[in-house]
Each structure stands twice: as C-alpha cells, then as structure tokens.
XYZ file of C-alpha atoms in Angstrom:
712
model
C 64.675 39.167 6.180
C 67.321 38.300 9.130
C 68.596 34.923 9.555
C 68.800 33.796 13.102
C 70.301 30.444 14.151
C 68.812 28.740 17.330
C 70.806 25.386 18.403
C 68.015 24.167 20.782
C 67.850 23.838 24.510
C 71.795 24.065 24.940
C 73.379 25.896 27.881
C 74.300 29.431 27.233
C 77.535 29.318 28.702
C 78.920 26.755 26.143
C 77.010 28.362 23.643
C 79.367 31.477 24.201
C 82.560 29.110 23.707
C 81.053 29.245 19.883
C 81.631 32.469 19.318
C 84.685 34.077 17.749
C 87.757 34.889 20.347
C 91.072 35.720 20.206
C 91.713 33.902 23.326
C 93.243 30.387 22.723
C 90.950 27.452 23.357
C 92.144 25.425 26.400
C 93.401 21.958 26.036
C 91.282 19.292 27.394
C 92.605 17.826 30.531
C 94.660 14.206 29.862
C 92.287 11.136 30.390
C 93.691 9.264 33.303
C 95.384 5.824 32.580
C 92.265 3.757 33.732
C 90.066 5.336 31.078
C 92.861 5.409 28.465
C 93.838 1.577 28.951
C 90.749 -0.491 27.095
C 90.534 -3.893 25.693
C 92.620 -3.190 22.356
C 94.139 0.389 22.911
C 97.302 0.844 21.222
C 98.205 3.211 23.773
C 99.134 1.340 27.365
C 100.168 3.321 30.400
C 103.695 3.596 30.685
C 104.290 0.708 33.023
C 102.160 -2.390 33.918
C 101.432 -2.889 37.341
C 99.631 -5.994 39.344
C 96.313 -4.130 39.549
C 96.174 -3.488 35.828
C 96.789 -7.033 35.248
C 94.324 -8.226 37.699
C 91.880 -5.730 35.759
C 92.764 -7.203 32.422
C 92.306 -10.799 33.852
C 88.848 -10.234 35.653
C 87.863 -8.552 32.190
C 88.542 -11.857 30.337
C 87.523 -14.203 33.132
C 84.316 -12.509 34.800
C 83.811 -15.861 37.088
C 86.996 -14.479 38.973
C 85.312 -11.331 39.995
C 81.822 -12.904 41.100
C 82.328 -16.876 42.232
C 84.479 -16.009 45.313
C 81.494 -13.233 46.299
C 78.904 -16.175 45.437
C 76.404 -16.406 48.064
C 76.006 -20.309 48.339
C 73.044 -19.973 50.958
C 70.968 -17.940 48.786
C 71.951 -19.164 45.525
C 73.145 -22.767 45.295
C 69.738 -24.435 45.725
C 68.239 -22.553 42.948
C 70.805 -22.770 40.698
C 70.950 -26.735 41.169
C 67.041 -26.943 40.526
C 67.422 -24.559 37.657
C 70.827 -26.339 36.235
C 68.531 -29.718 36.135
C 65.375 -28.335 34.891
C 67.543 -26.838 31.930
C 69.555 -29.765 31.341
C 66.401 -31.944 30.845
C 65.287 -29.127 28.542
C 68.252 -29.711 26.308
C 66.819 -33.399 25.605
C 63.096 -32.346 24.988
C 62.591 -28.842 24.702
C 59.906 -26.531 24.109
C 58.821 -23.334 22.897
C 57.772 -20.232 24.863
C 56.760 -16.618 24.651
C 57.177 -16.183 20.826
C 60.919 -17.293 20.216
C 61.702 -20.533 18.669
C 63.579 -23.341 20.269
C 63.953 -26.579 18.787
C 62.878 -29.301 21.026
C 66.011 -31.381 21.502
C 69.551 -31.773 20.488
C 68.632 -34.753 18.337
C 66.340 -31.909 16.456
C 68.931 -29.194 16.282
C 71.810 -31.692 14.663
C 68.839 -32.745 12.102
C 68.054 -29.186 11.174
C 72.051 -28.867 10.689
C 72.168 -32.077 8.681
C 74.844 -33.469 11.062
C 74.788 -36.664 12.662
C 72.939 -36.342 16.348
C 75.360 -37.045 18.618
C 76.562 -33.379 17.336
C 73.956 -31.876 19.229
C 75.010 -33.250 22.417
C 78.453 -32.018 21.792
C 77.277 -28.578 21.246
C 74.932 -28.468 24.378
C 77.752 -29.604 26.813
C 80.949 -27.785 25.502
C 80.087 -24.405 24.885
C 77.339 -24.044 28.107
C 80.201 -25.116 30.209
C 82.804 -22.639 28.693
C 80.090 -19.743 29.148
C 80.388 -20.172 32.674
C 83.771 -18.754 32.704
C 83.642 -15.723 29.790
C 80.259 -14.951 30.343
C 78.671 -12.099 31.664
C 74.583 -12.698 31.800
C 73.411 -14.435 34.754
C 70.202 -16.230 33.100
C 71.146 -16.850 29.478
C 70.928 -20.453 28.558
C 73.383 -20.713 25.468
C 73.558 -23.785 23.260
C 72.045 -24.705 19.781
C 69.278 -22.531 18.408
C 67.237 -23.299 15.750
C 67.958 -20.131 13.171
C 71.745 -20.865 13.543
C 71.074 -25.141 12.656
C 69.178 -23.833 9.695
C 71.844 -21.545 8.585
C 74.481 -24.293 9.286
C 72.416 -26.986 7.300
C 72.326 -24.748 4.061
C 76.131 -24.426 4.137
C 76.217 -28.345 4.592
C 73.896 -28.993 1.891
C 75.673 -26.769 -0.616
C 79.172 -27.806 -0.104
C 78.761 -31.206 1.451
C 75.662 -32.601 -0.552
C 74.418 -36.184 -0.242
C 75.165 -36.716 -4.179
C 78.927 -36.607 -3.701
C 78.638 -39.560 -1.518
C 76.754 -42.172 -4.146
C 77.945 -45.586 -4.103
C 77.259 -48.953 -6.026
C 75.653 -51.986 -4.153
C 77.375 -55.264 -4.542
C 78.499 -54.213 -7.807
C 75.088 -53.280 -9.147
C 73.491 -50.451 -10.820
C 71.708 -49.575 -7.496
C 73.264 -46.622 -5.608
C 72.848 -45.442 -2.224
C 74.550 -42.733 -0.203
C 77.384 -43.697 2.420
C 76.294 -41.824 5.455
C 79.204 -42.362 7.712
C 81.773 -40.950 4.564
C 79.138 -37.854 4.407
C 78.771 -37.185 7.936
C 82.206 -37.220 8.848
C 83.070 -34.728 6.031
C 80.089 -32.731 7.046
C 81.396 -32.744 10.981
C 84.772 -31.251 9.115
C 83.108 -28.663 7.163
C 81.074 -27.412 10.363
C 83.559 -27.655 12.675
C 85.772 -25.580 10.694
C 82.741 -23.196 10.009
C 82.275 -22.711 14.068
C 85.854 -22.267 14.456
C 85.585 -19.083 11.838
C 82.728 -18.239 13.568
C 84.311 -18.031 17.412
C 87.049 -15.984 15.323
C 85.052 -13.433 14.120
C 82.897 -12.960 17.105
C 86.164 -12.864 19.544
C 87.792 -10.185 17.169
C 84.852 -7.817 17.189
C 84.563 -8.303 20.945
C 88.490 -7.269 21.244
C 87.753 -4.586 18.743
C 84.608 -3.234 20.696
C 82.368 -3.989 18.302
C 79.537 -4.888 20.350
C 76.926 -1.835 18.761
C 77.108 -3.626 15.640
C 73.835 -5.546 16.649
C 72.218 -1.879 16.833
C 71.665 -2.447 12.987
C 69.805 -5.268 13.381
C 66.585 -3.346 14.138
C 63.392 -5.736 15.751
C 61.442 -5.252 12.649
C 64.345 -6.841 10.681
C 65.270 -9.632 13.479
C 61.546 -10.913 13.465
C 61.200 -10.598 9.753
C 64.210 -12.646 9.850
C 63.513 -15.122 12.353
C 60.064 -15.397 10.210
C 61.761 -16.433 7.326
C 63.821 -18.849 9.098
C 60.659 -20.536 10.704
C 59.658 -21.014 6.808
C 62.820 -22.666 6.051
C 62.582 -24.607 9.113
C 59.162 -25.684 8.350
C 60.391 -27.040 4.617
C 63.269 -28.831 5.753
C 61.140 -30.955 8.128
C 58.498 -32.118 5.531
C 60.722 -34.792 3.848
C 60.886 -36.478 7.469
C 56.850 -36.093 7.504
C 56.225 -37.341 4.356
C 58.897 -39.896 4.264
C 60.612 -39.283 1.033
C 64.222 -38.422 -0.217
C 65.132 -35.114 -1.719
C 67.961 -33.948 -3.769
C 70.438 -31.256 -2.020
C 69.539 -27.769 -3.312
C 71.456 -24.494 -2.355
C 71.475 -20.999 -3.002
C 69.272 -18.107 -4.414
C 65.336 -19.736 -4.596
C 66.540 -23.179 -3.125
C 63.754 -23.118 -0.860
C 61.088 -23.040 -3.806
C 63.104 -25.805 -5.612
C 63.051 -27.962 -2.485
C 58.991 -27.060 -2.224
C 58.408 -28.238 -5.724
C 60.479 -31.483 -5.874
C 58.400 -32.219 -2.321
C 55.411 -31.648 -4.381
C 56.510 -33.594 -7.119
C 57.380 -36.583 -5.277
C 54.092 -36.548 -2.494
C 52.902 -39.385 -4.102
C 55.895 -41.573 -2.876
C 54.929 -40.713 0.556
C 55.179 -43.426 3.150
C 52.340 -43.807 4.770
C 53.409 -45.181 8.013
C 55.852 -42.193 8.544
C 52.887 -39.727 7.554
C 50.541 -41.239 10.093
C 53.143 -41.355 12.724
C 53.968 -37.503 12.146
C 50.154 -36.723 12.497
C 49.339 -38.386 15.626
C 52.305 -36.945 17.208
C 51.407 -33.226 15.921
C 48.143 -33.485 17.031
C 49.292 -34.707 20.316
C 51.615 -32.289 20.990
C 49.294 -29.627 19.796
C 46.073 -30.692 22.190
C 48.913 -30.937 25.558
C 50.435 -27.497 24.628
C 47.411 -25.658 24.011
C 46.280 -27.616 27.596
C 49.566 -26.476 29.310
C 48.837 -23.029 27.962
C 44.976 -22.499 29.059
C 45.728 -24.094 32.908
C 49.158 -22.899 32.898
C 48.099 -20.963 36.515
C 46.811 -24.207 37.784
C 49.700 -26.789 36.817
C 52.718 -26.977 39.266
C 54.506 -27.457 35.764
C 53.980 -27.933 32.222
C 53.202 -31.553 31.072
C 56.667 -32.193 29.413
C 54.840 -33.465 26.145
C 57.711 -33.800 23.875
C 59.589 -35.660 26.159
C 56.672 -37.992 26.506
C 56.180 -38.543 22.572
C 59.839 -39.120 22.591
C 59.878 -41.960 25.303
C 56.575 -43.486 23.674
C 57.560 -43.355 20.576
C 60.841 -44.689 20.851
C 59.234 -47.737 22.941
C 57.067 -48.486 20.166
C 59.711 -48.097 17.341
C 61.932 -50.490 19.086
C 58.800 -52.976 19.927
C 57.424 -52.953 16.735
C 60.287 -52.632 14.867
C 58.877 -49.714 12.677
C 62.378 -49.083 10.838
C 61.977 -52.657 8.925
C 58.785 -53.249 9.001
C 57.200 -49.791 7.667
C 60.230 -48.294 6.653
C 60.183 -45.558 8.881
C 63.341 -43.687 9.212
C 64.836 -43.488 12.398
C 67.849 -41.627 14.369
C 70.164 -44.834 14.228
C 73.242 -45.274 15.881
C 74.308 -42.415 18.713
C 77.887 -43.053 19.777
C 78.662 -42.935 23.350
C 81.716 -41.119 24.785
C 83.499 -37.835 24.301
C 85.795 -37.669 21.089
C 88.975 -36.055 21.064
C 89.798 -32.789 19.446
C 90.171 -32.488 15.603
C 92.103 -29.584 13.558
C 90.136 -27.488 11.539
C 90.173 -28.113 7.476
C 91.548 -24.694 5.970
C 90.583 -25.349 2.435
C 87.327 -24.681 3.816
C 87.957 -21.303 5.075
C 87.611 -19.525 1.823
C 84.172 -21.359 0.932
C 82.236 -20.332 4.277
C 84.095 -17.000 5.578
C 80.772 -15.420 4.441
C 78.388 -17.649 5.880
C 80.622 -17.627 9.253
C 80.140 -13.635 9.439
C 76.521 -14.047 9.367
C 76.166 -16.864 11.761
C 78.668 -14.972 14.316
C 76.267 -11.875 14.121
C 73.017 -13.486 14.124
C 74.210 -16.004 16.984
C 75.451 -12.578 19.014
C 72.269 -10.337 18.127
C 70.053 -12.969 19.540
C 72.122 -13.879 22.556
C 72.529 -10.062 23.673
C 69.104 -9.019 23.338
C 67.944 -11.838 25.521
C 70.924 -10.771 28.068
C 69.986 -7.242 28.359
C 66.298 -8.242 28.864
C 67.140 -10.172 31.973
C 69.987 -7.707 32.945
C 67.524 -5.185 32.854
C 64.548 -7.272 35.076
C 67.346 -8.436 37.486
C 69.170 -5.117 37.949
C 72.770 -6.286 36.830
C 74.930 -5.270 33.892
C 75.880 -7.496 30.325
C 78.716 -6.320 28.996
C 77.981 -6.522 25.369
C 81.779 -6.678 24.316
C 82.648 -9.407 26.525
C 79.494 -11.234 25.438
C 80.963 -11.430 22.271
C 83.937 -12.513 23.249
C 82.328 -15.298 25.216
C 80.378 -16.735 22.666
C 83.161 -16.657 20.305
C 85.578 -18.414 22.507
C 83.020 -21.452 23.174
C 82.212 -21.763 19.522
C 86.027 -21.598 18.853
C 87.200 -24.099 21.298
C 84.223 -26.255 20.540
C 84.591 -26.618 16.796
C 87.745 -28.299 17.662
C 85.509 -30.872 19.656
C 82.739 -31.371 16.615
C 80.287 -28.714 18.086
C 78.324 -26.694 15.663
C 77.866 -23.059 16.251
C 75.777 -22.097 19.056
C 73.537 -18.615 20.436
C 70.679 -18.404 23.507
C 67.679 -20.033 23.698
C 64.365 -17.874 25.093
C 62.905 -20.868 26.392
C 65.560 -22.317 28.022
C 66.582 -19.154 29.561
C 62.954 -18.546 30.769
C 62.938 -21.922 32.539
C 66.444 -21.076 34.303
C 65.216 -17.917 35.724
C 61.895 -19.180 36.770
C 63.050 -22.141 38.556
C 65.207 -20.050 40.703
C 68.708 -19.759 38.661
C 70.604 -17.022 39.763
C 74.114 -17.262 38.222
C 76.262 -18.990 35.725
C 76.325 -22.492 38.133
C 72.870 -23.226 36.758
C 74.728 -23.774 33.251
C 77.464 -25.476 34.669
C 74.875 -28.198 36.102
C 72.949 -28.376 32.948
C 76.135 -29.424 30.921
C 76.704 -31.848 33.521
C 73.266 -33.124 32.709
C 74.261 -33.625 29.058
C 77.572 -35.023 29.886
C 75.816 -37.961 31.671
C 73.622 -38.297 28.353
C 76.683 -38.341 26.328
C 78.256 -40.921 28.323
C 75.499 -43.228 29.208
C 71.951 -42.465 27.725
C 72.161 -41.281 24.293
C 72.442 -44.945 22.513
C 68.754 -45.487 24.093
C 67.426 -42.525 21.359
C 68.713 -45.015 18.664
C 64.976 -46.095 17.292
C 63.393 -42.893 17.974
C 61.595 -42.145 14.540
C 63.050 -38.605 12.390
C 59.055 -38.179 11.664
C 58.766 -37.282 15.622
C 61.366 -34.986 15.722
C 60.075 -33.128 12.626
C 56.636 -32.981 14.223
C 58.178 -31.542 17.200
C 59.467 -28.875 15.557
C 56.907 -28.255 13.220
C 54.381 -27.550 15.954
C 56.959 -25.389 17.989
C 56.899 -23.126 15.050
C 53.380 -21.717 15.995
C 55.018 -19.083 18.134
C 57.076 -18.101 15.072
C 54.527 -17.783 12.783
C 52.354 -15.669 15.288
C 54.728 -13.054 14.377
C 53.056 -12.889 10.528
C 50.738 -10.691 12.910
C 53.246 -7.790 13.083
C 52.463 -7.066 9.275
C 48.893 -5.485 11.207
C 50.496 -3.755 13.771
C 53.516 -2.343 11.866
C 51.116 -0.989 9.063
C 49.219 0.985 11.877
C 52.279 1.997 13.494
C 55.155 2.773 11.338
C 55.329 1.819 7.885
C 59.318 2.384 7.253
C 59.360 -0.509 9.796
C 56.902 -2.746 7.791
C 58.754 -2.103 5.010
C 61.808 -3.614 6.287
C 60.019 -6.375 8.014
C 58.666 -7.808 4.249
C 61.866 -6.935 2.667
C 63.773 -9.019 5.024
C 61.185 -11.627 5.278
C 61.194 -11.739 1.267
C 64.908 -11.855 0.848
C 65.684 -14.483 3.318
C 63.168 -16.264 1.521
C 64.436 -15.556 -1.960
C 67.987 -15.409 -1.139
C 68.453 -17.877 1.590
C 69.555 -17.165 5.180
C 73.219 -15.923 4.558
C 72.442 -13.600 1.651
C 68.799 -12.459 3.079
C 70.423 -10.955 6.022
C 73.123 -9.115 4.033
C 70.514 -7.726 1.862
C 67.903 -6.717 4.905
C 70.807 -5.181 6.414
C 71.862 -2.807 3.505
C 67.922 -2.240 3.233
C 67.506 -1.095 6.799
C 70.430 1.412 6.339
C 68.939 2.749 3.257
C 65.652 3.663 5.079
C 67.715 5.558 7.675
C 69.322 7.273 4.687
C 65.935 8.201 3.065
C 64.336 9.216 6.401
C 67.238 11.632 7.007
C 67.278 12.740 3.437
C 63.338 13.563 3.403
C 62.609 14.558 6.925
C 59.500 16.293 7.884
C 60.060 20.415 7.802
C 57.423 22.899 9.778
C 57.193 26.248 10.765
C 56.883 26.466 14.467
C 54.378 28.568 16.560
C 54.539 29.716 20.333
C 51.840 28.446 22.703
C 50.675 30.860 24.966
C 51.568 31.223 28.590
C 54.645 28.849 27.574
C 58.050 28.192 26.621
C 56.955 25.437 24.184
C 57.108 25.794 20.487
C 55.339 23.404 17.857
C 54.135 22.747 14.417
C 51.333 25.391 13.834
C 49.963 22.771 11.198
C 49.683 19.919 13.539
C 48.903 22.114 16.985
C 45.845 24.539 16.716
C 46.844 26.098 19.823
C 50.600 27.177 18.737
C 50.395 30.573 17.054
C 53.393 32.150 14.655
C 54.995 35.012 16.327
C 53.991 38.326 13.927
C 56.923 39.060 11.515
C 59.205 36.167 12.526
C 59.020 32.350 10.942
C 60.770 29.588 13.325
C 61.864 27.138 10.762
C 62.343 23.285 11.840
C 63.897 20.681 10.312
C 63.434 16.876 11.899
C 66.818 15.753 11.051
C 70.567 16.790 10.744
C 71.464 18.617 7.614
C 74.077 17.040 5.499
C 74.988 16.936 1.526
C 72.057 14.172 0.975
C 69.146 16.727 2.176
C 70.961 20.359 2.110
C 69.424 21.124 -1.225
C 66.028 19.986 0.141
C 66.574 21.839 3.272
C 66.680 25.059 1.254
C 63.927 24.342 -1.204
C 61.415 23.395 2.119
C 62.446 26.746 3.499
C 60.924 28.637 0.594
C 57.901 26.613 0.615
C 56.991 27.030 4.144
C 57.855 30.563 4.404
C 55.573 31.115 1.810
C 57.875 33.388 0.026
C 59.799 32.396 -3.053
C 63.261 34.719 -2.456
C 64.844 33.308 -5.428
C 62.219 34.640 -7.684
C 61.675 38.073 -5.655
C 65.479 38.453 -6.443
C 64.849 37.817 -10.021
C 61.937 40.140 -10.032
C 63.811 42.758 -7.964
C 66.742 42.476 -11.092
C 64.212 42.952 -13.689
C 62.502 45.681 -11.859
C 66.009 47.375 -11.468
C 67.155 46.612 -14.829
C 63.466 48.234 -16.067
C 64.219 51.132 -13.845
C 67.669 51.938 -15.021
C 66.533 51.736 -18.585
C 63.773 54.216 -17.751
C 66.547 56.728 -16.191
C 68.468 56.342 -19.401
C 65.514 56.997 -21.622
C 64.756 60.037 -19.079
C 68.457 61.404 -19.602
C 68.429 60.944 -23.462
C 65.014 63.469 -23.375
C 66.456 65.479 -21.000
C 69.358 66.345 -23.072
C 67.253 66.420 -26.190
C 64.976 68.862 -24.627
C 68.216 71.565 -23.176
C 68.988 71.329 -26.693
C 65.505 73.143 -28.165
C 63.645 74.586 -24.809
C 65.462 76.938 -22.537
C 66.817 75.538 -19.130
C 63.926 77.326 -16.989
C 61.047 75.643 -19.136
C 63.156 72.056 -19.389
C 63.137 72.043 -15.672
C 59.448 72.737 -15.514
C 58.933 70.085 -18.124
C 60.920 67.345 -16.629
C 59.581 67.770 -12.933
C 55.915 67.292 -12.593
C 57.024 63.534 -14.251
C 54.452 60.970 -13.124
C 55.397 59.234 -9.774
C 56.100 55.489 -9.509
C 53.754 53.299 -7.488
C 56.533 53.470 -4.895
C 56.612 56.962 -4.854
C 60.050 57.538 -6.246
C 60.487 59.970 -9.274
C 60.123 58.342 -12.645
C 63.430 57.729 -14.056
C 65.270 58.489 -11.119
C 67.293 55.320 -8.876
C 66.410 55.353 -5.324
C 69.160 55.351 -2.849
C 68.211 52.098 -1.979
C 66.025 49.922 -3.692
C 63.779 48.035 -1.874
C 60.914 45.953 -2.684
C 58.191 48.238 -1.910
C 59.640 50.912 -3.742
C 59.865 48.901 -6.813
C 56.140 47.560 -6.601
C 56.878 44.001 -5.448
C 55.410 41.962 -2.679
C 56.556 42.351 0.408
C 56.685 39.147 2.771
C 54.973 39.209 6.083
C 57.819 38.466 7.943
C 61.028 40.362 8.842
C 63.238 37.861 10.823
C 63.793 33.775 10.282
C 64.916 31.640 12.734
C 66.546 28.127 12.322
C 65.450 25.819 14.826
C 69.007 23.614 15.100
C 67.862 21.278 18.064
C 67.755 18.040 15.836
C 71.167 18.827 14.210
C 74.014 16.916 15.259
C 76.639 17.875 12.594
C 76.794 19.720 9.335
C 79.071 19.093 6.026
C 81.098 21.589 3.931
C 77.871 21.226 1.111
C 75.052 22.000 3.818
C 77.681 25.244 4.625
C 77.400 26.511 1.556
C 73.607 26.083 1.095
C 73.413 27.796 4.768
C 75.493 31.079 3.543
C 73.372 31.037 0.104
C 70.277 30.775 2.054
C 71.707 33.780 4.377
C 72.697 35.780 1.528
C 69.437 35.474 -0.344
C 67.564 36.401 2.818
C 69.647 39.777 2.668
C 71.737 39.250 5.990
C 75.020 40.968 6.351
C 77.946 38.750 6.311
C 78.179 36.842 9.527
C 78.990 33.661 11.141
C 77.723 30.289 9.764
C 75.243 28.358 12.160
C 76.980 25.717 14.365
C 75.606 22.798 17.029
C 77.056 22.507 20.427
C 78.120 18.903 19.728
C 80.661 20.080 16.752
C 81.697 22.937 17.869
C 85.352 21.728 16.618
C 84.262 22.144 13.074
C 83.859 25.987 13.420
C 87.570 26.669 12.210
C 87.103 25.018 8.735
C 84.079 26.724 8.025
C 85.486 29.631 6.518
C 85.505 33.171 6.973
C 82.353 35.364 6.949
C 84.370 38.943 6.728
C 82.556 40.964 9.377
C 79.879 40.317 11.883
C 78.462 36.811 12.942
C 75.152 35.261 12.843
C 73.857 35.452 16.140
C 73.089 32.281 18.348
C 70.638 31.652 20.855
C 69.900 28.252 23.425
C 66.476 28.554 22.857
C 63.842 29.605 20.561
C 62.514 32.259 23.136
C 66.107 33.656 23.686
C 66.151 34.232 19.827
C 62.599 36.103 19.966
C-alpha cells in the first residue's frame, strides 16, 4: 500500500513551500521597532525617542491614557455611588453568585491570624494603588478569603502562639502575650506580602501572564471548595469559644478538627448561642433577599445590621466579662508609618509567596476578563500582574497582607453604576475614614459574630460540590482533576495542594495526548466532510483507501502507539504479513534448491529430453507460479498470502502541530512497512522549519495534500 500525508485544511500555496526546492528560502521581513520593543525585550531600538518613552510610561501607568479622556458627565456620578457602595461593602460584605467573599475587613484579618486593623490597611492602600496601575474598570481588589486562609497557614506555622506564652504574676499560670505575637505576625506577613508583590511584578515584566492558563476551571473550583473547608474548620473555634493549638503542615486540617472534637465539652455556651442566633438570622434574611430580589430596591444589609446590633448588645451587657465571650478588642486609629521587611523570613516563605501570587492573580484576571468581555474593553493580563504586584509590594511596607479580587464587590461596583477605576478610589476613601474615625467602635464586636457571617457565606462555595455530578456526565478527566485538587488541598494544605494540583492537571494533558482517539475516516456523500466511520453511520469508507486520523499530535510519548493503532484500525498487521512473506520466500527458496538438486540428479540418469519432460509438468503453486521457481517480483497473492482490502493509506495530519525525531523514525518505518518507495517525510505547515532536520529520503517524495478530498 502507498502512504499519503494529508495535513488537513491548509492553503495549497503554503503547502507548496514544503516541497523540496533548490531555490533559497526568502528571509522574513524584519519586524518594525514598535513590534520589537516589548516591556522586557533585550533588544531596544537604536535610539530612544520621546514617543517611545511616552508609550512605555502609558503602559506602566494606564491611568495616564484614560483619565484625560474621562467622561465626567456620563461616568462620575455612577462612579461616586458605586465607590460608596463598595466602600461600605468592605465593612460588611456578603457573597453572591457562587464565589466566596468574607464579609468584613475584621473577618479577613481573623482568617489571616492578624490584628483586625491590618484588614483595614489591606482594604485601603492596595485599592488606592490599583487605580494607577490596573487595567480592569470593574474589578474591586482587596482582601479575599482564600488568600487570607493561605496567609493564616503561614502565620500559624512560623509564628505559633505557643512561642509567646508568659507566666502571670510569677505563677505557674501562662497566657499568650498577644501584643508580641501580633507584632511578630505583622512583620512576617508584611515580608510575605512584599515577596508576593516581587513575584507578581517579575512575572508581569517577563510577560508571564499566560501562566494562569495552567489553572483550569475544575482545578480552581476544586481548590476553592477545599479552601472553604479550611475556612469552616478555622472558624469553629470561635463558634464554640474554645482555644486550640497551632497546627501546620500536611494533615493539619484533620489534627485541628480532631482537637476541636476533643475540646467540645469545654464549649462556651454563651459564645455558641450567640453564633447560632447570628447564623440563623443571617441565613433567613439572605434567603429572603434572594427570593424577593426583584421586588427589593436593594438587598437587606443583614451582615451590617448583625454587626451593629451585636456590638451594641456586647457593649451594653458586657458579654466579654460576664460570659467570657471573646471580642475583637482594641483597634488602633490612624495610619502606621512604613516598616521594612525582615529578610530572615524570605527563605521560609518563598514557596508560599509564589503560590499566593499565582492564586491571587488567577482569580483577579478571571474576573477582569469576564467584565471586559461584557463591556467591550480589553484587560492587559501582564499589566494586571504588575498592578497586583505593585499593590502588594508597596502595601506590604504599610502592614497590609496580600490581596486579590472579590466577585461580590466587583458585581456591586458594576451594578451600581461603576464605570472606571475612579470607583475604587472613592471606596478607598471610605475605608480611610473608617481607619481614622470609626474603627474603634468595633472594639466590643464578638468574634463569634464574624465567624457566623463567614460560615453562612460559605454556602455558595459548598454548592460547588455539585460539580461532581456535572463533571461525571460531561468530562471525567476534569472530574479527576477536581477530586485530586480537592483531596490534595485538604491533605497537604493550600500551598502544597496547589502544586500537586497543577502537576496532576498537566499530567492529564500528557496522558490525553499520549492516549488519543484513533479512527478511520469515511466520506459523507455529497459533501467534502470526512468523519469517523464508527461514530457516523453516514460516513462510508472510500473503496481501497484507509484514511487514518489521530486526535492528537505525534511525538515521542505516543509515536509507537500511533503505529500500533494504524495496524489495528486498518485491519491488517503489516509486520505479521511481512514475517509470513519472509517465511514463504524462505520456503520457496528451499523448494527451488531442492528442485535444482533433483534436476541435477536426474540429468545423470535420464537423457536430456526425458529430463525436461519430467520436470515441466510440475504441479503449480497456489499463485500460479511453477514449483521451485522464484517469481520475478514475489507478491502476497503469488505467495498464497491474504491480500489487504486497500491499496492506499492516507495519514490525516490535521490535528498535528509538530513532530519530533522519534515520531519521524516511526513514520519512516510505517512508510517502509507499507511498501512505499523512499520519499519525503510528512510535515505540517506550522513546523515547516523542521524540514531540513528530518534527514534525507533519497529519491522521490511523499505527496502532500491540503485536504483529504485532494488526496483521493
């Protein structure tokens, strides 16, 4: 059989460039300086001009491009209303449309294991800085629950409370010195946040915005679902009013849960009752908000109401001293001076910093692209990395922890009329007023109230367990990614779990390319369409032709499988036929030698004429050749072997993006086995530059066709 390569629907003129030719290939035209000059390109134009400097400045500071053209009459009022709405949401924030958003800056700090005021700082500095560097008009950046939990795991492991136990009045009673512990944790997290910013800025400068593509939707949803379990377990100690040891590392989630179960008899009844009442009230009102959303002018701010009422009751009744209910405590007012990072922590937090940088960016760019597509503008993925990185880097000097983007705040910013980053500036000013004047009012707020708000708002995250059923029906490979991500994040914590999840997701891609779907294509009558003859009854094989299709590219991991699948799908084991042919030829040669010996022996006894008459009527072979004689060109039919029902093999290369040296050898062997004369190796248009490295094929060349129809 002959072998024909069909690279798929490509342009015939471009295909001709793949053929052997003695004429030199034209050099590509040099790129203009505007396309050569990139953010981190090592080759700059021969001279720096004012326009080039201006272009770079506008790229680093996008607000210089859009702010002079800001339509004040059309956008300003909406941005002011939106900014105030989002600023208020930073104080009591809920959850909408499935993504988690912790309901207050106090709760964010609680998740991160930090003093409450750091939540305010993280809601002010990064939001204000994003105005200058960000490209998304609707993203509301700030603290995010998953990032806060990842930071909390770092603070618990590197600065545990046990390191700050002190004796009380020279007695055997010990207590945690919270002031010293909080100061050490703030120093650690500030260093971590600065390192997160360094990673994000570096990735942005190196044009690594595409790195988020390795975080598939099943991976992100499985990861955030597992993170919600971490959040739930971390809040149970505030619900039951018990104190726990600090656990970190793999399996720390389970050791924490076991300790909670062991200390349930020590539950503070007042704290538990407070948390239950708050959870029931918040849940009922949020359900009513959802049910009557079309009739209500705005959702009932149940979180804000709960915080105000519980703070008033706690202050009036003195819940802390009378019932032992833990409260937020003193919240310092005013802004803090910048502090330098502690470089001794760099080596300890570098892995966590990279994981936080990637996860925070992935969430932010995903939301940014959603809003950009909806409103018809473009988000620069690399500039978003730089914007987040600078917000984190500079914010780290002012006691902020790493930030990302919240879906609920972003939706409010969009739905209330926000049109630009000006809304973010307004929101940051609302937070600034809170830092300077209002923060101290939350001193008597019970921590159980914050835990109740967080747990109720986890409902949307736990709904993602329904992905199991959906993915089971649609794509079980994605289901495996979801399950492995979820389990790994539960067992190994958020940092190691992310690494394992990404590695497993990449392995699934490798396995899917290593084990692609192979098929024989058939022609659908009255069309130029060719489809799998097994899946489509209308597709009929072309008589005498096998069109072999692989759903993946050909490379070293699946080259052997490609060859084996070709044998199986064509219905002919070429290797076995060749082996049988060799045996038949060997047997034929043996019979020929035996006949020659018999002939020589008879010539000694019989006359020449008699010898000839005796040898001529020898019984014929099944192929029609005389016994003992070698056919001029032995064929399968002449040797009595089964003949394949096809005469031509077409290799459909439409999904093939590249081929390596291993696959070239396999394809050479396939061509040789099929009996094709020495010809040129198959190629695709995208990798025509590899042709000179594919070796010499002596004479002739394997024909190429842009479409299967042309090859027929």
